[in-house]
mmCIF file of C-alpha atoms in Angstrom:
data_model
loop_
_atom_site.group_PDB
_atom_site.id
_atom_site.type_symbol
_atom_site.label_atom_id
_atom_site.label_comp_id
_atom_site.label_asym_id
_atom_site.label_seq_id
_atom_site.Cartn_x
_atom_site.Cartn_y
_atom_site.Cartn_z
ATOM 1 C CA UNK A 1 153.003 163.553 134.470
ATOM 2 C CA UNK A 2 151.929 161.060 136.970
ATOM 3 C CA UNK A 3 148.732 158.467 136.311
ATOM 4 C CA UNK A 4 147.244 160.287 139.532
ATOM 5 C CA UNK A 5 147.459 163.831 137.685
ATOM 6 C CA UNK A 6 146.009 162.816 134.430
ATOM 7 C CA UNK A 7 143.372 161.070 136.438
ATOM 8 C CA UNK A 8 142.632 164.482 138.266
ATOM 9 C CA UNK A 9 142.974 165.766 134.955
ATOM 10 C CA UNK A 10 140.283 163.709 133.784
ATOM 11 C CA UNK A 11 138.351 164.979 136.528
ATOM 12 C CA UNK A 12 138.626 168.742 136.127
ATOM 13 C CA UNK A 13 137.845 168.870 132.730
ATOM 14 C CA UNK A 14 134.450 166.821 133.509
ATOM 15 C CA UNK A 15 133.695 168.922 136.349
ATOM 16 C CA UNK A 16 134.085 172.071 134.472
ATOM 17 C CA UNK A 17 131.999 171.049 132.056
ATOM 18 C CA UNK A 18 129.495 169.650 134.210
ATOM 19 C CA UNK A 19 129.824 173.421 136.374
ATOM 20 C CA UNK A 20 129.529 175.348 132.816
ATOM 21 C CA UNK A 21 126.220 173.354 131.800
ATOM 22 C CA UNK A 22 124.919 173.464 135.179
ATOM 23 C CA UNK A 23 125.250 177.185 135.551
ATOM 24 C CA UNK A 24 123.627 178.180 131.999
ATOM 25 C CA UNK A 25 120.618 175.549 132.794
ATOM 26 C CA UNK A 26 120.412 177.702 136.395
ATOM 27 C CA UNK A 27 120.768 180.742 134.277
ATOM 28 C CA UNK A 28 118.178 179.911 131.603
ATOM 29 C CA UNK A 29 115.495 179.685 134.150
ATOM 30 C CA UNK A 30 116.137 182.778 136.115
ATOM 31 C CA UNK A 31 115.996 184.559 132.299
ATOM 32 C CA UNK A 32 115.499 188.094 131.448
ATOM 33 C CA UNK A 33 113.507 189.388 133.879
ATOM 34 C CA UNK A 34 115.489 189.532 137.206
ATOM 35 C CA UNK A 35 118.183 192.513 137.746
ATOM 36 C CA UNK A 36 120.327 193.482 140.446
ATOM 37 C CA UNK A 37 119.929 192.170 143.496
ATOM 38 C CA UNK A 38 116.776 189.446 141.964
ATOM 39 C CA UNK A 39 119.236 188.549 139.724
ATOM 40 C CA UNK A 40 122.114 187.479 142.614
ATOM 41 C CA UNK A 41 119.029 186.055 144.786
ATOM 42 C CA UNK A 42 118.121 184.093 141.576
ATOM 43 C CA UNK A 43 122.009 182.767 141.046
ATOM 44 C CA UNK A 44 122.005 182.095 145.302
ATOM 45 C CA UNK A 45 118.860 180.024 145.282
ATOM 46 C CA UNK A 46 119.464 177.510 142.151
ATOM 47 C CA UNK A 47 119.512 174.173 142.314
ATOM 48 C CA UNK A 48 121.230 173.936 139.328
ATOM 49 C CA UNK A 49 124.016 176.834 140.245
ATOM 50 C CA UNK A 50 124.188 175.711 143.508
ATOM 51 C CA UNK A 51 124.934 171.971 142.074
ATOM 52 C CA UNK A 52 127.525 173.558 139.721
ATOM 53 C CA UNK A 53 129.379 176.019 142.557
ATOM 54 C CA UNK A 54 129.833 172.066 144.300
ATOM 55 C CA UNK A 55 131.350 170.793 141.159
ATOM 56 C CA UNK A 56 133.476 173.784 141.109
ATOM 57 C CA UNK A 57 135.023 173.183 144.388
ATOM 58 C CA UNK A 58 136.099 170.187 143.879
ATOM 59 C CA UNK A 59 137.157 171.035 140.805
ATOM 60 C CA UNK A 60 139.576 173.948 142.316
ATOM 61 C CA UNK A 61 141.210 171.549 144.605
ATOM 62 C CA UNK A 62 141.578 168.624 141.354
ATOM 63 C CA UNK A 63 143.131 171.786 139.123
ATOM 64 C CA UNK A 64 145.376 173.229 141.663
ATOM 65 C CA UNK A 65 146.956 169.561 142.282
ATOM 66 C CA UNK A 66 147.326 169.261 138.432
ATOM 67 C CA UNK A 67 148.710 172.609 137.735
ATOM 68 C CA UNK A 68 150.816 172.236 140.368
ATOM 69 C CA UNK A 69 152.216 169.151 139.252
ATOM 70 C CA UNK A 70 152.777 169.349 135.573
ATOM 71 C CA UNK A 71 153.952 171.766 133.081
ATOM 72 C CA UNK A 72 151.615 175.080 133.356
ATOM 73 C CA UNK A 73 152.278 175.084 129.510
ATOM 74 C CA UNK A 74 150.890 171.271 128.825
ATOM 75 C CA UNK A 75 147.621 171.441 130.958
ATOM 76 C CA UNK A 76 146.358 175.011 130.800
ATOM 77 C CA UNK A 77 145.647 174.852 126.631
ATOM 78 C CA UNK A 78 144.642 171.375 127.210
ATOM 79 C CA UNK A 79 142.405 172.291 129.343
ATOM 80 C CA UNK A 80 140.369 173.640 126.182
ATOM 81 C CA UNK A 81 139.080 170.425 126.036
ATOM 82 C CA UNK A 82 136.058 171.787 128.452
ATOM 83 C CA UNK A 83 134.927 173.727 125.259
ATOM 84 C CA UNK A 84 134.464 170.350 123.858
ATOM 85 C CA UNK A 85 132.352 168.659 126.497
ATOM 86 C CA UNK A 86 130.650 172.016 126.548
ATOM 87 C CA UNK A 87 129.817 172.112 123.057
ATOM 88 C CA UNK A 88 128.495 168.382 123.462
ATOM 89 C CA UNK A 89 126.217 168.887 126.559
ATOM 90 C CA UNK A 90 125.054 172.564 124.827
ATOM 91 C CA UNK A 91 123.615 170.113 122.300
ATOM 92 C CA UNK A 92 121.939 167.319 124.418
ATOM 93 C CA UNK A 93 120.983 169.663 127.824
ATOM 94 C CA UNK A 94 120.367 173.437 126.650
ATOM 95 C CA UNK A 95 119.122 172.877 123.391
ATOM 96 C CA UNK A 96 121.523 174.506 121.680
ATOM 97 C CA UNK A 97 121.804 173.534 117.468
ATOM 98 C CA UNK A 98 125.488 173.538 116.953
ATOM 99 C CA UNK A 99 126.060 174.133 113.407
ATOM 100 C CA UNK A 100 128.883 171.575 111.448
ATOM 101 C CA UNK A 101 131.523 174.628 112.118
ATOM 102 C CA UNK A 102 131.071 174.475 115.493
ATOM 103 C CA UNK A 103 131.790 170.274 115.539
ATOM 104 C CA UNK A 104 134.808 171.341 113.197
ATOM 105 C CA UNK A 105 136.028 173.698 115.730
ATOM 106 C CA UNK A 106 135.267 170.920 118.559
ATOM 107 C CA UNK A 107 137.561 168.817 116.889
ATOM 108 C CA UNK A 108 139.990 171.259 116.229
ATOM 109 C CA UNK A 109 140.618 171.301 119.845
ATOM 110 C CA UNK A 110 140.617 167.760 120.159
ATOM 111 C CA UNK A 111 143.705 167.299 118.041
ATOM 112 C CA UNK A 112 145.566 170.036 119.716
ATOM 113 C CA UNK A 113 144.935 168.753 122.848
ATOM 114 C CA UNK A 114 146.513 165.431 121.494
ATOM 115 C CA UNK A 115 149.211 167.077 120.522
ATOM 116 C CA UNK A 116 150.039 169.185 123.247
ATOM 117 C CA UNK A 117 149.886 165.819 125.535
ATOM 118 C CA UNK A 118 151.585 164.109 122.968
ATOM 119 C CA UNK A 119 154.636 167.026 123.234
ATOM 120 C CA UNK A 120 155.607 165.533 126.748
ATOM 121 C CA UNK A 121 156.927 162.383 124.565
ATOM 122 C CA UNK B 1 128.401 192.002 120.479
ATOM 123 C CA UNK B 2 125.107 192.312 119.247
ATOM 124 C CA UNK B 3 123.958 188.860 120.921
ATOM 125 C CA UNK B 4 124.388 190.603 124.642
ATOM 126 C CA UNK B 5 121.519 192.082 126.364
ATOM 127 C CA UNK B 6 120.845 196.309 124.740
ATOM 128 C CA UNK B 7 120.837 197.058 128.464
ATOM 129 C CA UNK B 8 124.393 196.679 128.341
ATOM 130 C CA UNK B 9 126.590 199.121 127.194
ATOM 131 C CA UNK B 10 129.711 197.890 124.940
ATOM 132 C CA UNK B 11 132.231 199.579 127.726
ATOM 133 C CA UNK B 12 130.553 197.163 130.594
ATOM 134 C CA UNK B 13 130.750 194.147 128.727
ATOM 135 C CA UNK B 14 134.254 195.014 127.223
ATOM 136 C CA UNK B 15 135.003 195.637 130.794
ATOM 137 C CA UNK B 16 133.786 192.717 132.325
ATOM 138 C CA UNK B 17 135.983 190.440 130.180
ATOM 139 C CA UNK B 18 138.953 192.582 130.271
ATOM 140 C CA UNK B 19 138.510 191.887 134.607
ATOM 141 C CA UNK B 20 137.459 188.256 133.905
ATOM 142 C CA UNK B 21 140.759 187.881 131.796
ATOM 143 C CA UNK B 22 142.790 189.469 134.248
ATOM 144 C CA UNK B 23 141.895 187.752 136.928
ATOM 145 C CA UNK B 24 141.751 184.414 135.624
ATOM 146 C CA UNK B 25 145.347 184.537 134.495
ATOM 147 C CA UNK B 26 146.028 185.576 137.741
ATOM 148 C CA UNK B 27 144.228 182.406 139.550
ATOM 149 C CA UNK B 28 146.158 180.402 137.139
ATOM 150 C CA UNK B 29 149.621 181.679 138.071
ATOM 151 C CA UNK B 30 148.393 181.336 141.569
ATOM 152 C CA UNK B 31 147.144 177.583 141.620
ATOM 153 C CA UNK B 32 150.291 176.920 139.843
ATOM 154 C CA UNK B 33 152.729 178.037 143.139
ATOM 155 C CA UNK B 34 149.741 177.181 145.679
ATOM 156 C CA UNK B 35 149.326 173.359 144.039
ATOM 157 C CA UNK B 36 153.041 172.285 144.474
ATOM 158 C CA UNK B 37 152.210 172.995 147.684
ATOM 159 C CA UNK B 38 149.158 170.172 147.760
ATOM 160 C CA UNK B 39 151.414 166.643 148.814
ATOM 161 C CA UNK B 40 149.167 163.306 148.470
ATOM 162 C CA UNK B 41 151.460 161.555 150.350
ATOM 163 C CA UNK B 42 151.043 163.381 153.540
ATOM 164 C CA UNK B 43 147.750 161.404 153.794
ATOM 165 C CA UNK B 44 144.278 162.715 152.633
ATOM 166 C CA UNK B 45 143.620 164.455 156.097
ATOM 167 C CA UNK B 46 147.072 166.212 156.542
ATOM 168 C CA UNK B 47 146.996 167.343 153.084
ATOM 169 C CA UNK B 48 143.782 169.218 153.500
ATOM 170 C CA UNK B 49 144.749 170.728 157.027
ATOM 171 C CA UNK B 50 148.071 171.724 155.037
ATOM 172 C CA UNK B 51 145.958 173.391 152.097
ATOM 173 C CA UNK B 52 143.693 175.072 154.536
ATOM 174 C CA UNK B 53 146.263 177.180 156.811
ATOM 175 C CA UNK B 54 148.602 177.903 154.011
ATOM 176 C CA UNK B 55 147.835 181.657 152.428
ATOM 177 C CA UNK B 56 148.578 181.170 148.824
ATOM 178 C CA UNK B 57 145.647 178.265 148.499
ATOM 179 C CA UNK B 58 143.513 180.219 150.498
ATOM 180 C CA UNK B 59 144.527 182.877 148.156
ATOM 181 C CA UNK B 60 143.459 181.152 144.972
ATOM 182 C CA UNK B 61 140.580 179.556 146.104
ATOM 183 C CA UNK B 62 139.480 183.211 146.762
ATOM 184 C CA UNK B 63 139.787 184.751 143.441
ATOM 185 C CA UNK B 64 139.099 181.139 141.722
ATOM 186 C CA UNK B 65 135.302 182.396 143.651
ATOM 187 C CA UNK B 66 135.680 185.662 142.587
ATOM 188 C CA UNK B 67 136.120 184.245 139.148
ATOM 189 C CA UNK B 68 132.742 182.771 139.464
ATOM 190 C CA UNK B 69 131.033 185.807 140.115
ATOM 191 C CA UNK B 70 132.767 187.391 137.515
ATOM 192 C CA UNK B 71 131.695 184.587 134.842
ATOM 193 C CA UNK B 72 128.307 183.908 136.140
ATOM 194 C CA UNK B 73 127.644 187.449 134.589
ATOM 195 C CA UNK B 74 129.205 187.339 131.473
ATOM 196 C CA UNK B 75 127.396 183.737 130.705
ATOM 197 C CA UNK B 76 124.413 185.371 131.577
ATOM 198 C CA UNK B 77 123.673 186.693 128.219
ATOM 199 C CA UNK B 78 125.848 183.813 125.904
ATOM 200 C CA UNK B 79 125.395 180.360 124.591
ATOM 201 C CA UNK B 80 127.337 177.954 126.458
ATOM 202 C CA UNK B 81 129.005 176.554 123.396
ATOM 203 C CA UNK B 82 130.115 179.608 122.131
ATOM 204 C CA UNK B 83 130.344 182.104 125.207
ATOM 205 C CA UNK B 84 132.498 179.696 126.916
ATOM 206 C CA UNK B 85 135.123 179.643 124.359
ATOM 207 C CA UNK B 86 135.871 182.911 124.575
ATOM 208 C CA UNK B 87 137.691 182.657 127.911
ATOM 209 C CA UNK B 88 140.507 180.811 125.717
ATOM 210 C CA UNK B 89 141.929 184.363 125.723
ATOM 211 C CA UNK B 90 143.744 182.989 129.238
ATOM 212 C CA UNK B 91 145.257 180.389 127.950
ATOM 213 C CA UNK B 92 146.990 182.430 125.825
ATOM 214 C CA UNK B 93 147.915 184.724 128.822
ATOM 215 C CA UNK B 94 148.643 181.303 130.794
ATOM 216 C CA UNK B 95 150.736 179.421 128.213
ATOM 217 C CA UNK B 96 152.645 183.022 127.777
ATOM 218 C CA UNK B 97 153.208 183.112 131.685
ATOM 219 C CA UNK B 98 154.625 179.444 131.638
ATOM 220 C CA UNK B 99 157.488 180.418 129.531
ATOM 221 C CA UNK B 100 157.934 184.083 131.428
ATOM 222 C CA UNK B 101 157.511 183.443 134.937
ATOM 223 C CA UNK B 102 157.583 179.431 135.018
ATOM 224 C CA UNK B 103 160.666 179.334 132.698
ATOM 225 C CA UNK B 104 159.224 176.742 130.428
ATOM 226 C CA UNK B 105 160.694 176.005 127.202
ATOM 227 C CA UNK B 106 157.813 174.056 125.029
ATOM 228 C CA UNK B 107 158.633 172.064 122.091
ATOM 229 C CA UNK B 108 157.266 172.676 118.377
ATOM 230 C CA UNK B 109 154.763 170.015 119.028
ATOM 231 C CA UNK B 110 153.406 171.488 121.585
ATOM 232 C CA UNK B 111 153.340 175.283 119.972
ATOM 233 C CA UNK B 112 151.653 173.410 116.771
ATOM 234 C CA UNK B 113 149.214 171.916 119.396
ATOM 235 C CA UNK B 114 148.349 175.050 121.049
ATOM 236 C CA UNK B 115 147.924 177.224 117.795
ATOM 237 C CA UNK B 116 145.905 174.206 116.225
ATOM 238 C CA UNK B 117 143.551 174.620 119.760
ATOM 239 C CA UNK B 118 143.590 177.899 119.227
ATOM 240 C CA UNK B 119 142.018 177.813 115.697
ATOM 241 C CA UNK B 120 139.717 175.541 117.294
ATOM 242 C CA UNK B 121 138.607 178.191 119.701
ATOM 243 C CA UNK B 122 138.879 180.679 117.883
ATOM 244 C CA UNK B 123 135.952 179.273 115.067
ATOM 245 C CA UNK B 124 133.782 178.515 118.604
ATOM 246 C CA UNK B 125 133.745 181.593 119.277
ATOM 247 C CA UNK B 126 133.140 183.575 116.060
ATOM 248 C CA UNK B 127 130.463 181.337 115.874
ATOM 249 C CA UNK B 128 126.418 183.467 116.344
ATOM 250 C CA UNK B 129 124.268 182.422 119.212
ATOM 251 C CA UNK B 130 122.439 179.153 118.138
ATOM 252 C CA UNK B 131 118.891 179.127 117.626
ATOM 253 C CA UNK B 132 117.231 177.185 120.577
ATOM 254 C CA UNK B 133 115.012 174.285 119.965
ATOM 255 C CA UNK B 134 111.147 175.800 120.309
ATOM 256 C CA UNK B 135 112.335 179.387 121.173
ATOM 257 C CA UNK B 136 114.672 177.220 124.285
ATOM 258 C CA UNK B 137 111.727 175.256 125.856
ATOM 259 C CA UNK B 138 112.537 172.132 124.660
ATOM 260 C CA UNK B 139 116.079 171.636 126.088
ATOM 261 C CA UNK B 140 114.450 172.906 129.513
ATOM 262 C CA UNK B 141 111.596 170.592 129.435
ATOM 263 C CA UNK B 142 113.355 167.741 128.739
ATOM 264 C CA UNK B 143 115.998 168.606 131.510
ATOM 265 C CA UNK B 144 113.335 169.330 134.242
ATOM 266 C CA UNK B 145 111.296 166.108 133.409
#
């Protein structure tokens, strides 16, 4: 793998995880209430989905490079390293109170990333 | 289950991620022909014009979007931290299409790598729906100030 695909790498996994946070702030404030059709106006007229639909364009174009370009088998479990950043911005942006179980499963995932890059010697 | 929304019934939700699996292994397989097709070196300009007339990235950016809709109602009713997880169920899906379809042969470090993510994910997701800070006002005011 190429410095320019672990770069774009980089990239998805921080857009995704940008994308993820931004959609569950978005979908925090529509809440409950809204169904059907309120609900889909509610998703249409977010900042913050509408600021994490941009993220995930870019971020299709950055993936589809990188999977194109390196072993479907290296990069698709690393990309599990989204749950990470997720779990991290869960704790400082949505208020969420991961418990130690959660951090042990965060770096969990960490390490297998490592090794999975790590396989390509 | 029990953290989704009682207006849901089981066979919905169980529904909605057995489509949302589906079609996300799908997109994967996809980008993974379509982006071989993406050249840098053609120039920033040519490369996009390229990308944009040629059906299999058209293809995949379409269901990558249909993805989103798919996902935006699943997350709906889920902690981020612990909903999002759960869509590791792909990679499985994906890592078993590399070796099937992509004829990839992956070493034991990288099979000890993936089953050591996979524990990983796998304790994420089994995890319950964190309590919120003040009932999940706090995260949101400090975000909108």
């Amino acid at each position: 793998m190429t410095p320019l695909v672990w770069s774009l790498f980089g990239l998805t996994v921080t857009l995704d995880v940008f994308g993820q946070t931004a959609f569950k702030l978005g979908l925090d404030r529509i809440g409950d209430g809204p169904a059907g059709l309120d609900f889909w106006r509610g998703v249409a007229t977010s900042p913050w989905v509408l600021a994490g639909l941009g993220g995930y364009c870019v971020e299709a174009v950055s993936w589809m490079y990188v999977i194109g370009h390196s072993p479907l088998s290296v990069v698709g479990p690393m990309a599990a390293l989204s749950y990470v950043g997720a779990v991290l911005t869960g704790r400082l942006f949505l208020g969420e109170t991961p418990r130690p179980r959660r951090w042990l499963a965060a770096g969990l995932v960490t390490l297998g990333a490592g090794l999975v890059g790590a396989s390509l010697g | 289950m029990a953290d989704f929304a009682p207006a849901r019934s089981l066979a919905a939700v169980l529904g909605g991620w057995l489509l949302f699996i589906a079609l996300e292994t799908t997109i994967q397989v996809v980008f993974k022909i379509a982006g071989a097709e993406l050249d840098p070196d053609l120039g920033l300009a040519a490369m996009v014009r390229h990308a944009a007339t040629t059906p299999i990235v058209l293809l995949g950016f379409a269901l990558y979007f249909c993805g989103f809709l798919v996902w935006i109602t699943l997350l709906k009713d889920l902690d981020l931290g612990r909903g999002f997880p759960m869509t590791a169920v792909v990679y499985i899906a994906t890592f078993t299409a590399a070796i099937l379809l992509f004829h990839e042969r992956p070493n034991a470090t990288r099979i000890v790598g993936v089953l050591v993510i996979m524990a990983g994910v796998v304790l994420l997701a089994s995890d319950e729906n964190s309590p919120r800070k003040g009932a999940g006002e706090a995260g949101k005011e400090e975000v909108d100030g």
